[in-house]
Tab-separated table of C-alpha atoms and ligand atoms in Angstrom:
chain	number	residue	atom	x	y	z
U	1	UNK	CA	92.484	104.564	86.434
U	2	UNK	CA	92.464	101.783	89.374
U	3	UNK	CA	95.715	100.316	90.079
U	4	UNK	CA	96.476	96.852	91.697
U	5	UNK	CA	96.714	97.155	95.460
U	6	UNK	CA	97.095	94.809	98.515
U	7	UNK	CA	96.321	95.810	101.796
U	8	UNK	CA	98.412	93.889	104.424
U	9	UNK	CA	96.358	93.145	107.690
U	10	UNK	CA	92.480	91.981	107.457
U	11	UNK	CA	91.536	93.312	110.636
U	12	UNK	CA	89.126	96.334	111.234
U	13	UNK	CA	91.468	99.265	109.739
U	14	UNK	CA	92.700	96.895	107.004
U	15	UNK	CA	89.300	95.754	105.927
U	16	UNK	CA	87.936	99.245	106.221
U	17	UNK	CA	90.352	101.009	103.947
U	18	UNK	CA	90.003	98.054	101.432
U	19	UNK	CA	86.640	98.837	101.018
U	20	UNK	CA	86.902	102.805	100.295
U	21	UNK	CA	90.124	101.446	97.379
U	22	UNK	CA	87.271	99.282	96.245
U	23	UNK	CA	84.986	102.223	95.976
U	24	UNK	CA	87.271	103.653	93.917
U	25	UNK	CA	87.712	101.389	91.319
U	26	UNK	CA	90.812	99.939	92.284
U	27	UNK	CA	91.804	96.291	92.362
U	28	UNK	CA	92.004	95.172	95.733
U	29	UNK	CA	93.753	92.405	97.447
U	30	UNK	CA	93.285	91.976	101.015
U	31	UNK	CA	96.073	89.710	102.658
U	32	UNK	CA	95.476	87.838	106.256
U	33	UNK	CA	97.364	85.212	108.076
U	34	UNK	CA	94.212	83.283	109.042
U	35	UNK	CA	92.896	81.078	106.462
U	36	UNK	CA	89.605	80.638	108.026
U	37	UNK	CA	88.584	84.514	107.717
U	38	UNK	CA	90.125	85.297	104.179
U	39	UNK	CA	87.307	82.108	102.980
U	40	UNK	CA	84.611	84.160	104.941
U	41	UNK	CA	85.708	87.237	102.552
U	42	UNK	CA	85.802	85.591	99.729
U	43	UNK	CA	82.890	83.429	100.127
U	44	UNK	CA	80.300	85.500	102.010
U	45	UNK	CA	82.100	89.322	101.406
U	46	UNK	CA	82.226	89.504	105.814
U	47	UNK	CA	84.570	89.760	108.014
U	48	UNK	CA	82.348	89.111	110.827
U	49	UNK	CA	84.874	89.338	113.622
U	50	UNK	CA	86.256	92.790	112.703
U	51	UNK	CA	83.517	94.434	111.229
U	52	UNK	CA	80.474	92.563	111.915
U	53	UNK	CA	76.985	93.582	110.049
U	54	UNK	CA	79.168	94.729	107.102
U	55	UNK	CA	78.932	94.113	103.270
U	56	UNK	CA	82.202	93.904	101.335
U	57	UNK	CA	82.254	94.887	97.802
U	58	UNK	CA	82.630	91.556	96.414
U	59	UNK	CA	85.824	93.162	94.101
U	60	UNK	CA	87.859	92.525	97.405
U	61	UNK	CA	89.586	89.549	96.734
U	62	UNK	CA	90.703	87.545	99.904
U	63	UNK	CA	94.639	86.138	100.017
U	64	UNK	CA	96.386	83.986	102.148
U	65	UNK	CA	99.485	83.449	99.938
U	66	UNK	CA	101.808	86.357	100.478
U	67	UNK	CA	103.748	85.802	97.859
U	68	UNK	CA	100.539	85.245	94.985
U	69	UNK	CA	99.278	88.654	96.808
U	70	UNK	CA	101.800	90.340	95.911
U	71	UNK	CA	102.510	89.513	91.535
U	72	UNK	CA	102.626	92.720	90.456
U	73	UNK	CA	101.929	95.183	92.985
U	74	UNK	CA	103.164	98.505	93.267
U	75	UNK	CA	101.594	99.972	96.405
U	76	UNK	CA	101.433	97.545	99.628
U	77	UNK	CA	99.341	99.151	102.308
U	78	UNK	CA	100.546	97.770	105.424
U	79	UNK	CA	97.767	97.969	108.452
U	80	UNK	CA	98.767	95.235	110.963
U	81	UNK	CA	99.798	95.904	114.476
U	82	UNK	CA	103.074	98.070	115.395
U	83	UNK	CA	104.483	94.921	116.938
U	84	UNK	CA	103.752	93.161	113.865
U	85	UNK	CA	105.028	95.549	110.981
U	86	UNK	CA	108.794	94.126	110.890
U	87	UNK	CA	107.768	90.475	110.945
U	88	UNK	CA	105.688	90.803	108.003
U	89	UNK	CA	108.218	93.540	106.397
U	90	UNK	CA	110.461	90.817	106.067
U	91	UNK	CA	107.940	88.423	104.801
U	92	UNK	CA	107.635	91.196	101.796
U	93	UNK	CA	111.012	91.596	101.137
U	94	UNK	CA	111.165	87.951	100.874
U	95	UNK	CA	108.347	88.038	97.707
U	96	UNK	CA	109.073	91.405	95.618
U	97	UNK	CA	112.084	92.328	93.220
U	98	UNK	CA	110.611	95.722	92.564
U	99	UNK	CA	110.658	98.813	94.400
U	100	UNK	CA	107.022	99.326	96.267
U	101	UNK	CA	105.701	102.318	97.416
U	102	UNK	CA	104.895	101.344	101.245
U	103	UNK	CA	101.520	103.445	103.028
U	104	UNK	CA	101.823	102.575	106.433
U	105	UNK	CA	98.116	103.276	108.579
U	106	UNK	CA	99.223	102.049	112.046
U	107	UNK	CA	99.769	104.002	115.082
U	108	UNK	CA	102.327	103.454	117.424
U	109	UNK	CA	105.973	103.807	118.400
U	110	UNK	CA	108.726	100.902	118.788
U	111	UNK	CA	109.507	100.650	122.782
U	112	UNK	CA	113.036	100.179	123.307
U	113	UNK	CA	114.024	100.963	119.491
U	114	UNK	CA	111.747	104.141	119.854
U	115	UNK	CA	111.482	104.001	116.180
U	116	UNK	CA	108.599	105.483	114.344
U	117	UNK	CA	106.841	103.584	111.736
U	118	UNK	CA	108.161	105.172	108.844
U	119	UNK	CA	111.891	104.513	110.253
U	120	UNK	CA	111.040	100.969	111.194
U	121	UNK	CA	110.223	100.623	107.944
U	122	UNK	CA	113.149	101.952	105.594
U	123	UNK	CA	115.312	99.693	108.798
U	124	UNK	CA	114.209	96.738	107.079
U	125	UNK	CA	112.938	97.372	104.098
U	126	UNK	CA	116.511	97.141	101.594
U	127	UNK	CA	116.974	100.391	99.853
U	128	UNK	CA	116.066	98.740	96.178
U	129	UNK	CA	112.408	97.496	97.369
U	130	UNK	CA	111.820	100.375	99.181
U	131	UNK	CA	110.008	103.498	96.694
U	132	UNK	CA	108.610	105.727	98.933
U	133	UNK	CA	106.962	105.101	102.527
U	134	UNK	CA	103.692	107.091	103.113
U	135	UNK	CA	101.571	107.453	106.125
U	136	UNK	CA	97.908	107.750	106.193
U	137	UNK	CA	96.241	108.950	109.717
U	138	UNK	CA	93.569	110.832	111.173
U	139	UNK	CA	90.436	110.778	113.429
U	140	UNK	CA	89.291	107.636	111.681
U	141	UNK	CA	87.264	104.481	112.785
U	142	UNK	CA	86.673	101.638	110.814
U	143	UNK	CA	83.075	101.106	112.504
U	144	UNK	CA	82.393	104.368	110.537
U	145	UNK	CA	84.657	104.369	107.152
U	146	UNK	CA	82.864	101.198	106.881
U	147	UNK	CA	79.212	102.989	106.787
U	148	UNK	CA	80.350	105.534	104.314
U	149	UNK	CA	80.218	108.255	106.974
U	150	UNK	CA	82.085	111.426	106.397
U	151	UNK	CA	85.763	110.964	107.352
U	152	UNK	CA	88.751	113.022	106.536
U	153	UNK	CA	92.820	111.920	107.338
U	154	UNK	CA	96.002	113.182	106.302
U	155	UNK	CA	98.482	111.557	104.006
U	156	UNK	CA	102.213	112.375	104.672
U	157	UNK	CA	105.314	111.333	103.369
U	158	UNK	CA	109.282	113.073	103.107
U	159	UNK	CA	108.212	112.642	99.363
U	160	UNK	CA	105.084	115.423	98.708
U	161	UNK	CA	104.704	113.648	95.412
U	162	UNK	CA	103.959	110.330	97.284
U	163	UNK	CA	101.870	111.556	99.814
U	164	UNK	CA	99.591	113.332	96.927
U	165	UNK	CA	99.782	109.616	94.619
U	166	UNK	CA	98.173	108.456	98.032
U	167	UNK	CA	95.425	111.069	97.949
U	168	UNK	CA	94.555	110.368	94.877
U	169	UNK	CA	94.626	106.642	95.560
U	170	UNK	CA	91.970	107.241	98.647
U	171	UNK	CA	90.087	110.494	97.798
U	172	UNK	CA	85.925	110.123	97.508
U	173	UNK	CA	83.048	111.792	98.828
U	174	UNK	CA	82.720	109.859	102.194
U	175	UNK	CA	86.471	109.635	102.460
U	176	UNK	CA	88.552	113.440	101.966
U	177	UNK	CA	92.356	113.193	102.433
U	178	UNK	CA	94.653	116.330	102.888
U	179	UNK	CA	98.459	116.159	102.600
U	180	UNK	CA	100.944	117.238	105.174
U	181	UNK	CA	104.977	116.661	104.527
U	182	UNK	CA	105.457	116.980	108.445
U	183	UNK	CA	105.861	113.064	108.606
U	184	UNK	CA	107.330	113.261	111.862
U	185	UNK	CA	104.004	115.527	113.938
U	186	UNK	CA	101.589	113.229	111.809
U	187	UNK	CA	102.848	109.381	112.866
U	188	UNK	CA	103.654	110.982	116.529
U	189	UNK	CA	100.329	113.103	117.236
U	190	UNK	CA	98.788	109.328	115.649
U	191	UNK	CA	100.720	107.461	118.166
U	192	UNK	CA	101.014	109.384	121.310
U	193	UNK	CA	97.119	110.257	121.018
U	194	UNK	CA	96.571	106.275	122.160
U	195	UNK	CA	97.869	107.422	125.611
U	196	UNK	CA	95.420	109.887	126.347
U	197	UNK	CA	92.433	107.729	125.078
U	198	UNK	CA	93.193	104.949	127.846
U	199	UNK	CA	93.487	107.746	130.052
U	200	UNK	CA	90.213	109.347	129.135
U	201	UNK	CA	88.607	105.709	129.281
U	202	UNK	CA	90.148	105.364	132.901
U	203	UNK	CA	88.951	108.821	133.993
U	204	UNK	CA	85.065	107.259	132.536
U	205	UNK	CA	85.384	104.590	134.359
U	206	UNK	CA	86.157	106.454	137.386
U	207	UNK	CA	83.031	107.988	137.150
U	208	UNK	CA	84.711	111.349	136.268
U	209	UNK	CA	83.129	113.367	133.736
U	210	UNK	CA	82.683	116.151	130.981
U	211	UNK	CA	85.466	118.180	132.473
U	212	UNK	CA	88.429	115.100	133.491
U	213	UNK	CA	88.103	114.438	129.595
U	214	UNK	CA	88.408	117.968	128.212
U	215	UNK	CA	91.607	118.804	130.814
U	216	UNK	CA	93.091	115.352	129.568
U	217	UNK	CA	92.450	116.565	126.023
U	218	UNK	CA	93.935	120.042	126.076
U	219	UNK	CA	96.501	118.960	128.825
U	220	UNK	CA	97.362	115.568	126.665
U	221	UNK	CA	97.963	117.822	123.131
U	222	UNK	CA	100.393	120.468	125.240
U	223	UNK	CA	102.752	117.194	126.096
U	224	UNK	CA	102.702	115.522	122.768
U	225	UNK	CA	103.075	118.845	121.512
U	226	UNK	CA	106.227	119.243	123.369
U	227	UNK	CA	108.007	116.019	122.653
U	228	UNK	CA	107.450	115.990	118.931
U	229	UNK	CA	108.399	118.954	118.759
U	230	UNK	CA	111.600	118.298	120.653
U	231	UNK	CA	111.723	115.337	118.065
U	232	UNK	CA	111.479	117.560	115.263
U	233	UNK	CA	107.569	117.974	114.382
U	234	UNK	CA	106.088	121.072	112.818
U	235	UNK	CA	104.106	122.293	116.078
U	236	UNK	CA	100.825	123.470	114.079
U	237	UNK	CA	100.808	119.463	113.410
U	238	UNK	CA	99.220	119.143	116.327
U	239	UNK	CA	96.804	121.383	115.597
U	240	UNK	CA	95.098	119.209	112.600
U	241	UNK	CA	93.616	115.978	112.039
U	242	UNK	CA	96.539	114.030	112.999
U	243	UNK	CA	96.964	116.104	116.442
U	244	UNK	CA	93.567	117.594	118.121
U	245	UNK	CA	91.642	115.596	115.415
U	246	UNK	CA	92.686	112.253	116.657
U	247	UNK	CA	92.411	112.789	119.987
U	248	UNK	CA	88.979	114.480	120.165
U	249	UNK	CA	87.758	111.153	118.186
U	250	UNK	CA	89.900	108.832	120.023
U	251	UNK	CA	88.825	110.133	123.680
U	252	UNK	CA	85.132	110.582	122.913
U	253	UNK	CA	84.010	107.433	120.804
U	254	UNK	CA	82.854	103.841	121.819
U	255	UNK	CA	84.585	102.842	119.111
U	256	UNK	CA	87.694	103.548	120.413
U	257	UNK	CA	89.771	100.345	121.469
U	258	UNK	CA	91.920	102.367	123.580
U	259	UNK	CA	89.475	104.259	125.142
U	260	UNK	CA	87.394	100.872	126.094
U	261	UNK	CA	90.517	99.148	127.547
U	262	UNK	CA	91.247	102.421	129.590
U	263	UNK	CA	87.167	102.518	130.716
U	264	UNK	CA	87.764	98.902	132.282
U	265	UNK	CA	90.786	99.440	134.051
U	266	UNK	CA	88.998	102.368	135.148
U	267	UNK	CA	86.353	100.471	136.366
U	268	UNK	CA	88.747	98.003	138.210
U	269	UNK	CA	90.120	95.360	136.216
U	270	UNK	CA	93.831	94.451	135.574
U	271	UNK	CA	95.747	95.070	132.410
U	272	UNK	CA	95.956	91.344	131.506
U	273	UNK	CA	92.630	91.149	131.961
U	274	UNK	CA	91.432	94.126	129.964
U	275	UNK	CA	94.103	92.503	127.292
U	276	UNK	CA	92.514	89.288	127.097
U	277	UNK	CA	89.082	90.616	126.898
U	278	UNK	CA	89.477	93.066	123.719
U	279	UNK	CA	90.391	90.505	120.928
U	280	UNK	CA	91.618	93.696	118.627
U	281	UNK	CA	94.727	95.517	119.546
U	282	UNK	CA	95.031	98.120	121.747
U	283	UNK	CA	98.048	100.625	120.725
U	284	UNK	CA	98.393	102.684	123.231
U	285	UNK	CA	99.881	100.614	125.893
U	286	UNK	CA	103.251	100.131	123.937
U	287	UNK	CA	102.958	103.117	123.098
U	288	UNK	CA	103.070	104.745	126.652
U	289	UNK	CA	106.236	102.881	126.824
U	290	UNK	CA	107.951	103.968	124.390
U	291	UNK	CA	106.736	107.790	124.839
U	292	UNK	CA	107.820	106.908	129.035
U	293	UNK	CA	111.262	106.359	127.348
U	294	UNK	CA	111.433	108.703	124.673
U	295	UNK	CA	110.407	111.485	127.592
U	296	UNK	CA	113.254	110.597	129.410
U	297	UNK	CA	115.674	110.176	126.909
U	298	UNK	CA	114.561	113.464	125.157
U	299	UNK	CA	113.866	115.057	128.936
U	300	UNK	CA	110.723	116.062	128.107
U	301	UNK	CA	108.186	117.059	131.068
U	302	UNK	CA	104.991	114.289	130.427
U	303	UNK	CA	103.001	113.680	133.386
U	304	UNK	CA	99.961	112.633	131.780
U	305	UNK	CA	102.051	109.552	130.381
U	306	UNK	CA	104.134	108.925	133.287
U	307	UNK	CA	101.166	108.878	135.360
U	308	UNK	CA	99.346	106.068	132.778
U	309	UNK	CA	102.765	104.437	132.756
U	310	UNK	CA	102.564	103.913	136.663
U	311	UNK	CA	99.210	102.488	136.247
U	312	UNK	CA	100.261	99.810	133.365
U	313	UNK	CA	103.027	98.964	134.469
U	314	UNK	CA	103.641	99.732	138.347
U	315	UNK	CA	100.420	99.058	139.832
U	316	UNK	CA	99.463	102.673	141.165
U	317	UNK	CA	95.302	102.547	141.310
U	318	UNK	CA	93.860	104.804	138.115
U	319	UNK	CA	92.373	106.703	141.313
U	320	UNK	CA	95.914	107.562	143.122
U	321	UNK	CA	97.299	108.479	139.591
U	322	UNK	CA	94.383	111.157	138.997
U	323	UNK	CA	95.018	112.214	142.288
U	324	UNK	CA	99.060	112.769	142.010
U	325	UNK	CA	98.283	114.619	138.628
U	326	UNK	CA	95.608	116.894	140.183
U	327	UNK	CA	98.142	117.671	142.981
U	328	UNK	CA	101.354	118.927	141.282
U	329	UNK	CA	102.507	121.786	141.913
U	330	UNK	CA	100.713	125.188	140.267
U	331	UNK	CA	102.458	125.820	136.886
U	332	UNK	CA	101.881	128.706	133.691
U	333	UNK	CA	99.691	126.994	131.303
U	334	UNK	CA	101.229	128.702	128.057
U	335	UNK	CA	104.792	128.310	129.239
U	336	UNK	CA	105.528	125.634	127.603
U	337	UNK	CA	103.906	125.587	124.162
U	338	UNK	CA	105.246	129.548	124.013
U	339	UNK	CA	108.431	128.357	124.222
U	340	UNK	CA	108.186	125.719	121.751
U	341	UNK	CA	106.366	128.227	119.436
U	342	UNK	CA	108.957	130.314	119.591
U	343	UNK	CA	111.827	128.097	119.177
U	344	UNK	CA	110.608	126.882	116.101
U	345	UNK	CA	110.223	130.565	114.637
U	346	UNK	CA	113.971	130.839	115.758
Z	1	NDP	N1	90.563	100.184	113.841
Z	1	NDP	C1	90.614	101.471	113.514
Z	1	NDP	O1	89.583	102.147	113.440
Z	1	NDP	C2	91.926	102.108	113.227
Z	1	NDP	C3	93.112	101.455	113.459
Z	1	NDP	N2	94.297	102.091	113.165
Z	1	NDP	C4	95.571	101.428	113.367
Z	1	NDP	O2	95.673	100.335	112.453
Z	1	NDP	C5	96.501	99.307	113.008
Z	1	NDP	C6	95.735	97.988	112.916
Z	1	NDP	O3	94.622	98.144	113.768
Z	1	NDP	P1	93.255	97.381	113.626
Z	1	NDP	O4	92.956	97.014	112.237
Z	1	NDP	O5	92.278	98.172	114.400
Z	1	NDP	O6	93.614	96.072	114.459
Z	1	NDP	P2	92.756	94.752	114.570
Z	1	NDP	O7	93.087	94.171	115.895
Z	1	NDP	O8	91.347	95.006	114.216
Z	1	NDP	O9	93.389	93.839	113.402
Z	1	NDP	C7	94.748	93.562	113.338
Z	1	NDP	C8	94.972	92.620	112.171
Z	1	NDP	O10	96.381	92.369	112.054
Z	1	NDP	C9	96.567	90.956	112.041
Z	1	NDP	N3	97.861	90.589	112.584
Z	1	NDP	C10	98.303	90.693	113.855
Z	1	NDP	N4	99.569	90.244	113.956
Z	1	NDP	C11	99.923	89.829	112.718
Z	1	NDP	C12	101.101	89.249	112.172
Z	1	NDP	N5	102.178	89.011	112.915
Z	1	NDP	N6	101.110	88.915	110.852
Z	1	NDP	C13	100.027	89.137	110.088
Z	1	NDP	N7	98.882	89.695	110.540
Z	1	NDP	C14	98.839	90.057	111.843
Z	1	NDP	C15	95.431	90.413	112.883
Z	1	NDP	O11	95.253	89.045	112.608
Z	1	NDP	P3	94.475	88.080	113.652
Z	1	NDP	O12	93.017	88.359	113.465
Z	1	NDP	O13	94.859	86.732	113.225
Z	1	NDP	O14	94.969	88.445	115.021
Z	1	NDP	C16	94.291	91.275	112.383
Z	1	NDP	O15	93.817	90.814	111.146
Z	1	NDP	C17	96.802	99.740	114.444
Z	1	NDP	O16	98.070	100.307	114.497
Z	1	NDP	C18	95.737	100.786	114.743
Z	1	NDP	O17	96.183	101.751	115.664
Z	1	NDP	C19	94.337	103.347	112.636
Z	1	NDP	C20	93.189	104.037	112.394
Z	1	NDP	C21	91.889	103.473	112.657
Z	2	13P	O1	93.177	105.574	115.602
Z	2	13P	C1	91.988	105.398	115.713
Z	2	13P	C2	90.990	106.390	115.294
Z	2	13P	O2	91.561	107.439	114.590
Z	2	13P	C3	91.512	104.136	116.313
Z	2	13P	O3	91.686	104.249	117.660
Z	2	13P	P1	91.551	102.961	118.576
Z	2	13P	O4	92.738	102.088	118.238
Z	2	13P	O5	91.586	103.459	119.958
Z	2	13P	O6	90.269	102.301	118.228
């Protein structure tokens, strides 16, 4: 039976998933902070600046007012920016009296905080409006979801129960979900895969090919590997959707936001540039700063993201960086991941 849902963020990923809740019968309402583009929804079923060329099912209902959005919702899917989740968190809390059910679908890490999304969450949400909190991630672009193509994700949550209510929520013939309770692999393998898209985009932009991109791959899953598992991830996580499965969609596709901003600076221009020129958010860049700090703190060996981190933030040329990676010092390529393997069996 369709339930009453908003969906918190009317950009690309926001707008997207609206559409497959539509598909399946549910009631949605689709909450953004600018006026002007919640009247193109609801007038012309668009969102031309997100997903341009695109029909809405005219059952997506448009709001601006948070607070009429949310009378007598349940299940708040939140799929704004990380930066933005705990500003409009506490917008929410400031509108409900019942306990919601939160499905988080962003993908990044707090810098400084180095808070996951889930955690950031149950921080502000208070204990009595907060249900369950589920994530929903995967190799998964809007451009697509929003043709009907064939997509498949994984929903995760502490609470198994949740994380199957979301399945069911989501589930359709374009649009297959799986469940996985390791919450922790499946909103770090989301995150962390960011990093490696900018630095497949850079290594594109160099001019670099076939081979820079499958070394950044393999060599970008051992190092996530290693710190969520250090962090307490199931390591065969990174193994599914939400590990290899992002990153082989993230690295390879024009689509990707992160791997466009990494193919500029590749190609020469600054980060503020690059920053100004997207218009949609690019993830990974906080991201590598948080996972630069999280690496320390956790003393976990990530030269992949150290070396991006020297590039965003310390001005070493995308060329020098390559370089410095290709020229540490000769190492097992098992060693690391056998450990970790092993610990975990331990
Ligand atoms: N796009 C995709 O294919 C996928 C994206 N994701 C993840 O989903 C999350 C959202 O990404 P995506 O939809 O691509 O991003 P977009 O840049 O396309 O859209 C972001 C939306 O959030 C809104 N927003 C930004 N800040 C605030 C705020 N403070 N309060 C309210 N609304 C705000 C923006 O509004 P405005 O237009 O006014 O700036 C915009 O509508 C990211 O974490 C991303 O990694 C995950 C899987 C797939
Ligand atoms: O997470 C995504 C695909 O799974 C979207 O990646 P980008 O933010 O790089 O577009």
């Amino acid at each position: 039976m369709g339930q009453q849902i908003i969906v918190i963020g009317a950009g690309s990923w926001g707008t997207a998933l609206a559409m497959v809740l539509a598909d399946n019968g549910h009631e949605v309402r689709l909450w953004g902070h600018n006026k002007d583009l919640i009247s193109e929804i609801n007038q012309y079923h668009t969102n031309s600046r997100y997903l341009p060329d695109i029909k809405l099912p005219e059952e997506i209902i448009g709001y601006h007012d948070l607070e009429a959005a949310l009378e007598g919702i349940h299940t708040v899917v939140l799929a704004v920016p990380t930066k933005a989740i705990r500003e409009v968190l506490q917008k929410v809390t400031g509108y409900t009296d019942k306990p919601l059910t939160i499905v988080h679908v962003s993908k990044g890490i707090e810098p400084d905080s180095l808070k996951r999304i889930s955690e950031i969450i149950e921080e502000e949400m208070p204990k009595e409006l907060l249900k369950d909190v589920v994530v929903l991630s995967g190799p998964s672009h809007a451009e697509e979801v929003s043709l009907r193509h064939p997509t498949t994700v994984t929903s995760s949550s502490k609470n198994i129960t949740a994380a199957e209510h979301v399945q069911d929520l989501f589930i359709n013939k374009y649009f297959r979900v799986y469940t996985n309770p390791d919450i922790v692999g499946v909103e770090i393998g989301g995150a962390l895969k960011n990093i490696i898209a900018l630095c497949a985009g850079i290594t594109d932009g160099l001019g670099y090919g076939d081979n820079a991109k499958a070394a950044l791959i393999t060599r970008g899953l051992a190092e996530i590997a290693r710190l969520g598992s250090v962090m307490g991830a199931n390591p065969l996580t990174f193994s599914g959707l939400t590990g290899v499965g992002d990153l082989i969609v993230t690295c390879t596709s024009v689509h990707s936001r992160n791997w466009r901003a990494g193919n500029l600076l590749g190609k020469g221009q600054s980060l503020e540039e690059v920053l100004e020129n997207m218009g949609m958010v690019v993830e990974g860049v906080r991201t590598t700063k948080a996972a630069y700090q999280l690496a320390h703190k956790m003393n976990v060996s990530m030269p992949i993201t150290f070396a991006l981190y020297d590039v965003l933030f310390n001005d070493k040329s995308p060329k020098e960086a390559v370089d410095s990676l290709m020229g540490r010092l000769p190492t097992h390529e098992m060693e690391d991941l056998s450990n970790i393997l092993g610990e975990s069996r331990n």
